[in-house]
Coordinates of C-alpha atoms in Angstrom, one line a residue:
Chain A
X1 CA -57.5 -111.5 278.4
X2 CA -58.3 -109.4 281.6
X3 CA -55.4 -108.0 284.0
X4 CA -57.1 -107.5 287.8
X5 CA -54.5 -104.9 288.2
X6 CA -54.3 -102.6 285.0
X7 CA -57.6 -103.7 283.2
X8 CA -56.9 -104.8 279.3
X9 CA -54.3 -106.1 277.7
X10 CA -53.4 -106.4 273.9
X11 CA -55.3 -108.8 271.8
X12 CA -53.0 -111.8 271.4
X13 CA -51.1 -111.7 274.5
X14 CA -51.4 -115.2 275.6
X15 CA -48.8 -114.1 278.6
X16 CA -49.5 -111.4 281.1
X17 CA -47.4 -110.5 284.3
X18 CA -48.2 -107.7 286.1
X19 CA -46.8 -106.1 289.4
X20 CA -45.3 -109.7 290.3
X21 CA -42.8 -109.8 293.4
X22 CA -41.6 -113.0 294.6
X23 CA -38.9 -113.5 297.9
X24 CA -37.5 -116.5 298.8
X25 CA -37.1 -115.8 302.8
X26 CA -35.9 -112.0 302.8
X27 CA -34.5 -111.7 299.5
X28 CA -36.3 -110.3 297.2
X29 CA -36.1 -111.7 293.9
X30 CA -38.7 -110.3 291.7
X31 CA -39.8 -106.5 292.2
X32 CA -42.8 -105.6 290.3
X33 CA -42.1 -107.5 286.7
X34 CA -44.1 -106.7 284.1
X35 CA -44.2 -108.7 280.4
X36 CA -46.5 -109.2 278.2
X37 CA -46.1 -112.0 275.6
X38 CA -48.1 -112.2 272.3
X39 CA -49.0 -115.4 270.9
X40 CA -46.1 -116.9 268.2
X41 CA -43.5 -114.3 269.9
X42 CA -40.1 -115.1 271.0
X43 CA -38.7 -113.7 273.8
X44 CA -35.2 -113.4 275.1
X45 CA -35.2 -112.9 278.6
X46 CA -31.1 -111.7 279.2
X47 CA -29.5 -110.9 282.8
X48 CA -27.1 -112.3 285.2
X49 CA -27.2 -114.7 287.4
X50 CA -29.7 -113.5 290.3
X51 CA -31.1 -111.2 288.0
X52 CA -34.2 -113.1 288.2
X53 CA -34.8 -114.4 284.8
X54 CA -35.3 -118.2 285.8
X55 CA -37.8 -117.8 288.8
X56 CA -40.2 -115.5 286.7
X57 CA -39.8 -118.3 283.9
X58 CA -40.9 -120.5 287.6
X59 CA -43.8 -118.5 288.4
X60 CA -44.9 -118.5 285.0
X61 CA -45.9 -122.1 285.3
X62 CA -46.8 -121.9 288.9
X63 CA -43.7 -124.0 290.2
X64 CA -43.0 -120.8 292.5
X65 CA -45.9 -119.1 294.3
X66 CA -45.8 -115.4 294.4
X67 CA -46.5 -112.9 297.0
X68 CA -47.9 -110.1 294.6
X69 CA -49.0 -109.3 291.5
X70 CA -51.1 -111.3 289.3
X71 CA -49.5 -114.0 286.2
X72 CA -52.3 -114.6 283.8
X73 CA -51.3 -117.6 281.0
X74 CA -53.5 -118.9 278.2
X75 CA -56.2 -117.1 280.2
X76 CA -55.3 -119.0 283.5
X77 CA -54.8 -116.9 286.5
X78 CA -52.0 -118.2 287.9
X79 CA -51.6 -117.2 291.5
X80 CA -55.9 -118.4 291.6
X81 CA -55.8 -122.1 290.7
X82 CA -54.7 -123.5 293.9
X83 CA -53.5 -127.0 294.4
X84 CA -53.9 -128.2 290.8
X85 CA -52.1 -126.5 288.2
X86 CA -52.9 -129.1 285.4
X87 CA -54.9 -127.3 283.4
X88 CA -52.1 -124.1 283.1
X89 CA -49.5 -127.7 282.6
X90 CA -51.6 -128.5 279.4
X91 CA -50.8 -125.6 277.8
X92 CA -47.1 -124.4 279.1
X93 CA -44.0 -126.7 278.3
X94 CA -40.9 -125.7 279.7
X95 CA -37.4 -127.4 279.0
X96 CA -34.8 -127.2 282.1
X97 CA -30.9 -126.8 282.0
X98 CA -30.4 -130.2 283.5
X99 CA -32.8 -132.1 281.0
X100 CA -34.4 -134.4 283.3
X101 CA -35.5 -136.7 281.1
X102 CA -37.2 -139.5 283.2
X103 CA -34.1 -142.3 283.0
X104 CA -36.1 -145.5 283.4
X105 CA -38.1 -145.0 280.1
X106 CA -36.6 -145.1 276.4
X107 CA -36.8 -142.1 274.2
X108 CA -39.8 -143.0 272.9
X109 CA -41.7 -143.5 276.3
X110 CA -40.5 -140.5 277.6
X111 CA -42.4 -138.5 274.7
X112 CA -45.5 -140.3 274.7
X113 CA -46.2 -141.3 278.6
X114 CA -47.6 -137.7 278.7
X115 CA -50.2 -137.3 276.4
X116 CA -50.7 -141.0 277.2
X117 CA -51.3 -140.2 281.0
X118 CA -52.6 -136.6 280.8
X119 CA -55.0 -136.5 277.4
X120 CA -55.7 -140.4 277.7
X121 CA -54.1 -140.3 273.7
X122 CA -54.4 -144.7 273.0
X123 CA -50.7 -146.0 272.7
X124 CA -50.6 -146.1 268.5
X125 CA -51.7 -142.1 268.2
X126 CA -49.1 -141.8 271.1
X127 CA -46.4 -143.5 269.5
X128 CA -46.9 -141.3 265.5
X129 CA -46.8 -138.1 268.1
X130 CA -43.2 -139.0 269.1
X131 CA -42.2 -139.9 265.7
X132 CA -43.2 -136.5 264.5
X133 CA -41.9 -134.7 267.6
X134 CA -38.9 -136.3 267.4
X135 CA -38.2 -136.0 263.8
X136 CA -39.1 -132.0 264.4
X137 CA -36.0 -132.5 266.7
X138 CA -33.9 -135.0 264.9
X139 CA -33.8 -137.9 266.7
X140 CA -36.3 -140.1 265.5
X141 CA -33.8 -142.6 265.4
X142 CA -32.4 -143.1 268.6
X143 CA -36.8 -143.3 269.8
X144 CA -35.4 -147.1 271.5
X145 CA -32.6 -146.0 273.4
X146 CA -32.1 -145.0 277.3
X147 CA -31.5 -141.4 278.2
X148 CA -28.4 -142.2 279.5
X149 CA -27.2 -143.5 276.2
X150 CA -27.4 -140.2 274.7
X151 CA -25.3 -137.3 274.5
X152 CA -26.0 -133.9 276.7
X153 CA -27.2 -132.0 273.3
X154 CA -29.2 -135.5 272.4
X155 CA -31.2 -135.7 276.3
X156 CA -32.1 -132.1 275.6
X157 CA -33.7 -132.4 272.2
X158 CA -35.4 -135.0 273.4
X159 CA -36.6 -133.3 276.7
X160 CA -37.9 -130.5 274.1
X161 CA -39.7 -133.7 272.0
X162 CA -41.2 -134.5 275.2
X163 CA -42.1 -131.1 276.2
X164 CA -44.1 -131.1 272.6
X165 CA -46.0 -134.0 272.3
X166 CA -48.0 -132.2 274.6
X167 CA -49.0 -129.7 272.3
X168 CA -48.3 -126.5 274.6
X169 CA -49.4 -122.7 273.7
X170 CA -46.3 -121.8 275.1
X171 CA -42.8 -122.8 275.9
X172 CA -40.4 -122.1 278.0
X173 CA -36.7 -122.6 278.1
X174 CA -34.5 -122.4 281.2
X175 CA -31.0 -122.0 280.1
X176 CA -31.1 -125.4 278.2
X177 CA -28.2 -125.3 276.9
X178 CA -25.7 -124.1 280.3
X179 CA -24.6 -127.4 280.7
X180 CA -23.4 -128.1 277.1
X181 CA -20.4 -127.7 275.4
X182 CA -20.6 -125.2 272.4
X183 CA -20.9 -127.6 269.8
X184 CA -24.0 -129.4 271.4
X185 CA -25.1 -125.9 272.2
X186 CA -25.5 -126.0 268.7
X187 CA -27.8 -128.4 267.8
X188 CA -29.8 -127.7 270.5
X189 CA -30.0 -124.0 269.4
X190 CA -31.1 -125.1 265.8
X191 CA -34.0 -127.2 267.3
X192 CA -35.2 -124.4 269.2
X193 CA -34.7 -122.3 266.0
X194 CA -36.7 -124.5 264.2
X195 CA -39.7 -124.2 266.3
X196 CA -39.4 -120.3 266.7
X197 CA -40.0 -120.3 262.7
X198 CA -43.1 -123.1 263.0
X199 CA -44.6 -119.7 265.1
X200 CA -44.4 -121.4 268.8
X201 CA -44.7 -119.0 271.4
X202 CA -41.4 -118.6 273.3
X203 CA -39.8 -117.5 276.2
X204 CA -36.3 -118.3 276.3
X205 CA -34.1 -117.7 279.3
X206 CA -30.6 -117.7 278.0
X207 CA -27.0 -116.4 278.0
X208 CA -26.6 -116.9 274.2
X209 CA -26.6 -113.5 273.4
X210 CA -26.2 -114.9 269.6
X211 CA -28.9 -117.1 269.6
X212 CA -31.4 -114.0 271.0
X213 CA -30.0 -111.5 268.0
X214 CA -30.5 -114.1 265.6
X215 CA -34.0 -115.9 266.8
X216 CA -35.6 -113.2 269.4
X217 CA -38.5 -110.9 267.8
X218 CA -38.2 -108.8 271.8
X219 CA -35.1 -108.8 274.2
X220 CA -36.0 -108.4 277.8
X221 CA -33.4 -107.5 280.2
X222 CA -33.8 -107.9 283.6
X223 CA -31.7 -106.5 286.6
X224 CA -32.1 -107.1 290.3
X225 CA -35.8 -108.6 289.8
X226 CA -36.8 -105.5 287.1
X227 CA -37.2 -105.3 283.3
X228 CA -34.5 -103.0 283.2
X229 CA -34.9 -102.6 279.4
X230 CA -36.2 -104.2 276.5
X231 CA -37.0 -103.7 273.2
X232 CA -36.5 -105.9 269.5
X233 CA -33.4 -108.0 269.2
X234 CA -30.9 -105.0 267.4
X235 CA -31.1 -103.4 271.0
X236 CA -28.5 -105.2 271.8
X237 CA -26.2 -103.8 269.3
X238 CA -27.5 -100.4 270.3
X239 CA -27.8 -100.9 274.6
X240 CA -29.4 -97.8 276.4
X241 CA -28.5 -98.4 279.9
X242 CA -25.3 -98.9 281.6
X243 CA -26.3 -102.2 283.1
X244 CA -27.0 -103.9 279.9
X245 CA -23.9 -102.4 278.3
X246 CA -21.8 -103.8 281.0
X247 CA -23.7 -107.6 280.3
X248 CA -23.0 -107.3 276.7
X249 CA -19.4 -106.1 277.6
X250 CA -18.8 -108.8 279.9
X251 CA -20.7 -111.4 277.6
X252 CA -19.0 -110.9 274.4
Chain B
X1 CA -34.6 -188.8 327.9
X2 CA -35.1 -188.9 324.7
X3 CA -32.0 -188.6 322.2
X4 CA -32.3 -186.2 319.9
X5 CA -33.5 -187.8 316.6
X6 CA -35.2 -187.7 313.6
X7 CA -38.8 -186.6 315.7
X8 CA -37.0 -184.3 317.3
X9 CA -35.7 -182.8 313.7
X10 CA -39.5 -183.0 312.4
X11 CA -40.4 -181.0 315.3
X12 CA -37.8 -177.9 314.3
X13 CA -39.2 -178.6 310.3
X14 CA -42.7 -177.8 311.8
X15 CA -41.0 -174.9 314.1
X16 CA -39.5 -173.4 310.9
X17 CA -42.8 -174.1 309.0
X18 CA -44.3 -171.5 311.8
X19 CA -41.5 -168.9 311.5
X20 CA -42.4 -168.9 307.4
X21 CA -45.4 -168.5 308.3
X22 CA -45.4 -166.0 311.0
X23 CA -42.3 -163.7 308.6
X24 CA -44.7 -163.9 305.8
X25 CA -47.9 -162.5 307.4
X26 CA -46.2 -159.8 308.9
X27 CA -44.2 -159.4 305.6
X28 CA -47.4 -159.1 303.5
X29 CA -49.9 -157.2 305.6
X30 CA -47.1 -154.9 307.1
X31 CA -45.8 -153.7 303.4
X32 CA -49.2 -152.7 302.5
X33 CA -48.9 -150.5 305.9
X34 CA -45.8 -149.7 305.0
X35 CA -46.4 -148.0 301.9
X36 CA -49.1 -146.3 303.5
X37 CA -46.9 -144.7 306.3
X38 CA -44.4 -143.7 303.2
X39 CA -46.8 -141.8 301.5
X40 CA -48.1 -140.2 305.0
X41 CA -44.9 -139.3 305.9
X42 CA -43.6 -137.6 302.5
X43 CA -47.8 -135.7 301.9
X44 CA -48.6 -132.6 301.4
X45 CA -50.6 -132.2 304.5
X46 CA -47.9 -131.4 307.9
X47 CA -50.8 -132.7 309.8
X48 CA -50.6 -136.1 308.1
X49 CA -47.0 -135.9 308.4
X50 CA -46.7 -134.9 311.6
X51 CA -48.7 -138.0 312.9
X52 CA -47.2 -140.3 310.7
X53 CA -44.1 -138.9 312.4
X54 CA -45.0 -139.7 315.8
X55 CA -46.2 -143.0 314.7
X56 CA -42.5 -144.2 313.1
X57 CA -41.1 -142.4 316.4
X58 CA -43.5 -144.6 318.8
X59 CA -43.0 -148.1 317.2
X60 CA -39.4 -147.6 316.6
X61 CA -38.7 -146.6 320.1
X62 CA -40.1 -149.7 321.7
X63 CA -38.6 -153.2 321.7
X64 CA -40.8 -155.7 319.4
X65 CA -40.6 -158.2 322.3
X66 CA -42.5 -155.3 324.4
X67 CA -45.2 -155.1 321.2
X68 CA -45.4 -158.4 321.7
X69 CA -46.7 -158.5 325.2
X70 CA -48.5 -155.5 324.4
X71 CA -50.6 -157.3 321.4
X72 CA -50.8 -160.2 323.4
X73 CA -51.5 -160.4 326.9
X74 CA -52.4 -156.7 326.5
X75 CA -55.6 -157.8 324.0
X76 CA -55.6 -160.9 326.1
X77 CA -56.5 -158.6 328.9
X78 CA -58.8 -156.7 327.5
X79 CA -60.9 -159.4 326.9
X80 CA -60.2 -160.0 322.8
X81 CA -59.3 -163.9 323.0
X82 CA -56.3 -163.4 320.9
X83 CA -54.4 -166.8 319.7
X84 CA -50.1 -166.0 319.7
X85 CA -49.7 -166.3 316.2
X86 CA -52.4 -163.5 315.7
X87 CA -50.7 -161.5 318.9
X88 CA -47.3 -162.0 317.2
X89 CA -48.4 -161.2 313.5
X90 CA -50.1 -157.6 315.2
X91 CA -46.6 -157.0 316.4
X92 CA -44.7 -157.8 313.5
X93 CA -47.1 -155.6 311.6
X94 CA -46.4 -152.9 313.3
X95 CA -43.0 -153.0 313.8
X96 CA -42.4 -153.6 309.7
X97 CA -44.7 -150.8 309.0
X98 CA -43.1 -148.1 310.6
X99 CA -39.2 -149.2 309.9
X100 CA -40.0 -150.6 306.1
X101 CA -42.0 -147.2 305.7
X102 CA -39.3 -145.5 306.8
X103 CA -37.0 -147.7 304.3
X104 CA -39.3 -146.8 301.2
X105 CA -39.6 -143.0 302.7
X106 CA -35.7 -143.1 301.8
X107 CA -35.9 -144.4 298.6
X108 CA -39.0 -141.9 297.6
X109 CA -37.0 -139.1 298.4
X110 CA -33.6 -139.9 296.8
X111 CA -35.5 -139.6 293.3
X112 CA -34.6 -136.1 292.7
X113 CA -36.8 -133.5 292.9
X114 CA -36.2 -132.3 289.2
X115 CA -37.8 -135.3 288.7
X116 CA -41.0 -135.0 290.9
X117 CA -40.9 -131.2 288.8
X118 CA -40.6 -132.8 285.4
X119 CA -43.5 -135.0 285.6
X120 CA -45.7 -132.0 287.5
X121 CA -44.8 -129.7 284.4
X122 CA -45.8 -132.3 282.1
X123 CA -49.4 -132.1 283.7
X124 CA -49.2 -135.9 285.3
X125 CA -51.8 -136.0 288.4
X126 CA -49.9 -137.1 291.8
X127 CA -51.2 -140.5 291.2
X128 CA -49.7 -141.0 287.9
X129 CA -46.0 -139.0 289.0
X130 CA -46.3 -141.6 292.0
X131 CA -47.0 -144.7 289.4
X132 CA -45.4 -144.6 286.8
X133 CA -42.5 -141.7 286.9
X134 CA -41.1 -141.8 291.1
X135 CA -42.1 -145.7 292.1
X136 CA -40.6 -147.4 288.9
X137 CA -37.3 -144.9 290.1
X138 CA -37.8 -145.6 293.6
X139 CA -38.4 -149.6 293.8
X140 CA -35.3 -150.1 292.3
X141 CA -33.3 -148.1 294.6
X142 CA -35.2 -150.0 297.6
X143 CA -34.8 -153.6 297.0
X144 CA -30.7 -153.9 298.9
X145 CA -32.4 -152.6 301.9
X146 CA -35.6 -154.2 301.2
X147 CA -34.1 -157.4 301.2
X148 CA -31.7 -157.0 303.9
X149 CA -34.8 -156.1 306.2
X150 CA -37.1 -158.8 305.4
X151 CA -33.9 -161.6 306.9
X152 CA -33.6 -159.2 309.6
X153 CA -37.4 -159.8 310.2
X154 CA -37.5 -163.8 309.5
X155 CA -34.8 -163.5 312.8
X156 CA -36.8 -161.4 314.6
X157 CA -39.7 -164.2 314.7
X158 CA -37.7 -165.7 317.3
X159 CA -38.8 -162.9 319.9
X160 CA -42.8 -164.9 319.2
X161 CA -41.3 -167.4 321.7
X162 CA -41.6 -164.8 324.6
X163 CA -45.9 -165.4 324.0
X164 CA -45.5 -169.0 324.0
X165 CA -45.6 -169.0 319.7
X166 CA -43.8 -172.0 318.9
X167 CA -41.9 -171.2 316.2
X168 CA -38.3 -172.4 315.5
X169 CA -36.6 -171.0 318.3
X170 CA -39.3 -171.9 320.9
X171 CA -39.3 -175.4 319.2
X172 CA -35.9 -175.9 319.8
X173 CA -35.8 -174.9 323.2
X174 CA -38.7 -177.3 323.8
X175 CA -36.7 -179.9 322.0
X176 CA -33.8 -179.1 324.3
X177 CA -35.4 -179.1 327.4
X178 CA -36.4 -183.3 326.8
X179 CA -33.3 -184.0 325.1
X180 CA -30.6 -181.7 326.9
X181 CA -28.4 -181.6 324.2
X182 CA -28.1 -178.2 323.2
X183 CA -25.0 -178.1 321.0
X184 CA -26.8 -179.9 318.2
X185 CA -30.8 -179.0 318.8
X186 CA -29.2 -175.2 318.6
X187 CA -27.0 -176.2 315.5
X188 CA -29.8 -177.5 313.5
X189 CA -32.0 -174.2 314.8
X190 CA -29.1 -171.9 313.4
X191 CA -28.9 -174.4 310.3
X192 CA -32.9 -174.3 309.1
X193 CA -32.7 -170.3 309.9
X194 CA -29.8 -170.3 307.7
X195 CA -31.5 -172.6 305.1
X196 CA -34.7 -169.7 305.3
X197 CA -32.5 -166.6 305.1
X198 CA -30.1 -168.3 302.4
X199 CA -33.0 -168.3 299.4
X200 CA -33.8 -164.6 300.4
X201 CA -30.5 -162.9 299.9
X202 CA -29.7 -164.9 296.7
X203 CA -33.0 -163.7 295.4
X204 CA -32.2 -160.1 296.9
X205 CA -29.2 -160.6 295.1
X206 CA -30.7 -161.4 291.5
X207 CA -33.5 -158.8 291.4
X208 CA -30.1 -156.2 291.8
X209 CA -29.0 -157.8 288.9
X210 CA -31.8 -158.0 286.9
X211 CA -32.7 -154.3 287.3
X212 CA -29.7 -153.4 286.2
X213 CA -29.9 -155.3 283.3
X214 CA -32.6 -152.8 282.9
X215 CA -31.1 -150.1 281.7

């Protein structure tokens, strides 16, 4: 994999960002972020709110364009493809805070309607691809019910099922689990956990400092649109800069 | 002078026949506009939208009873021999496309955009997020005013009588110019519109229901 602006990257890096800035008007939300992902790596990416973290997780998967820089994903160059982004789609699944599960379908439909609609997957291969998704998540058994009929911690498995059946190279997480109360945090933690050990590339944007000592193989901390520091997951035990200090501090 | 009678009743039934008539053309071939001008108006392209735009702006900012002269004496004029049910159906059209597409607009965009963002990170063309993720969402949301609309329009066939269209209202003015007894020819008018309108809303009233049932 090729970066325009630096020349090579490592072998294995399946996500690249180099030198991205992104502003929304006159604020300046990313300044020059650079990451590098390797394939079956889980990242933490830490930081306060308006640090950044979620719009880089955005750009990754080209739902926010960027003024600079380049994002290079499972070899597609981001900021290049244009209109259609379907091809980067295939291989990134992201997960958001508010679940948005599609409310008119059941469980089930909502798991298989993709591969059904994007890889043209015939209805009965569709429907074994839920089961197992879903079983990976543990809720093969509510595959009939309505969104709404589920629990917060329950929608969000299931957007992470859904996410899944597509087979991505890469997923992301945008604070999944913000909206849920700590014991629904929980389970959806576990699932997450669960697919960090099956060696699924990760990128996890998250406020569970826990969850990033215990699952994270990096930590990234970003401040004011920069990787302020980063390093593996005991750096937070053992924070270099003031900034992330004060986040831990004010976490804990 | 003839009393009014049982002729004179047949004469409204065949009045009222028209005004079906005349509300379902319009009905029909204006939705299909009408979902075009929905799409226009929410695309990608501002050019599209913009025109689209001035489109809704134009047709809702005339009367339909000026359409109606325009799409029939004005076509008459210009030398296209146009019958008035065909000069009143061009009118309806138009005026259903541009409010019912501004109706369906509405409902489109109260599907929230997480939504639209869901289905576009799971790889789904635009066809597909429009088929089977928004429209499922969005029909549901459209059918009170949907409804409401399309007894608005089966009232607004009346304003055919201004091009000579004889459809219920025009019948039973002609009705009451022979018999000159308006108080029942006009009671038996407002009772077939009523007996039209009735069947809609209940319907209207039963697709709620049964798309609730839904989920």
């Amino acid at each position: 994999m090729l970066s325009a602006e630096t020349g090579t990257t490592t072998p294995g890096t399946i996500v690249s960002l180099r030198g991205v800035h992104k502003s929304f008007g006159d604020v300046e939300v990313l300044r020059g972020l650079d990451l590098d992902v390797r394939m079956g790596e889980v990242i933490a990416l830490l930081g306060r709110s308006g640090s950044g973290k979620s719009t880089a997780l955005r750009c990754i998967n080209g739902l926010e364009k960027i003024q600079r820089g380049t994002i290079t994903v499972c070899g597609h160059e981001v900021a290049r493809m244009g209109r259609d982004l379907r091809p980067l789609r295939k291989d990134v699944g992201i997960v958001f805070q508010s679940y948005n599960l599609f409310p008119h379908l059941t469980v089930e439909q909502n798991v298989t309607i993709s591969p059904k609609l994007v890889k043209g997957v015939d209805a009965k291969t569709a429907s074994l691809l839920a089961a197992d998704t879903l079983a990976r998540v543990g809720l093969l058994d509510k595959r009939d019910a309505y969104p709404e009929q589920l629990s917060g911690g329950q929608q969000q498995r299931v957007a992470i099922a859904r996410a899944l059946a597509m087979e991505p190279k890469v997923m992301l997480f945008d604070e999944v689990t913000s909206a849920l109360d700590p014991e629904l945090t929980g389970e959806v933690l576990r699932a997450m956990e669960r697919l960090a050990r099956d060696g699924m590339t990760m990128i996890v944007v998250t406020h569970e400092v826990a969850f990033a000592r215990k699952v994270a193989d990096r930590v990234v901390f970003m401040y004011r649109g920069q990787i302020r520091e980063t390093g593996p997951a005991s750096l937070l035990d053992t924070p270099q800069t003031d900034e992330l200090k004060q986040f831990l501090e004010h976490d804990l | 002078m003839p009393e009014f009678g049982p002729n004179q009743f047949v004469f409204l039934l065949h009045g009222a026949v028209w005004t079906i008539a005349l509300s379902v053309l319009s009905l029909v071939i204006g939705a299909v506009f009408a979902f075009v001008v929905a799409l226009c108006r929410i695309s990608g392209s501002r050019t599209v939208r913009a025109i689209s735009a001035i489109y809704v702006q134009a047709i809702q900012g005339t009367p339909l009873m000026v359409l109606m002269l325009i799409s029939y004496f004005g076509l008459n004029i210009l030398g296209v021999d146009v019958p008035a049910l065909v000069g009143a159906t061009i009118a309806m059209t138009l005026y259903v496309s541009a409010f019912l597409g501004e109706v369906w607009r509405g409902s489109l965009l109260s599907i929230p955009r997480t939504q639209w963002e869901a289905s576009e990170c799971l790889g789904h063309s635009r066809a597909a997020r429009m088929r089977h993720i928004i429209l499922p969402q969005a029909v549901k949301i459209s059918i009170p005013p949907t409804v409401t609309f399309m007894v608005q329009i089966v009232k607004n066939t009346s304003l055919a009588s201004i091009i000579g269209f004889v459809e219920l209202t025009q019948a039973g003015k002609l009705v009451n110019n022979s018999t000159f007894q308006p108080f029942v020819c006009f009671l038996c008018v407002a009772a077939l519109y009523f007996a039209v309108c009735y069947p809609i809303s209940l319907w209207g009233r039963h697709l709620e229901k049964q798309y609730n049932v839904v989920r």
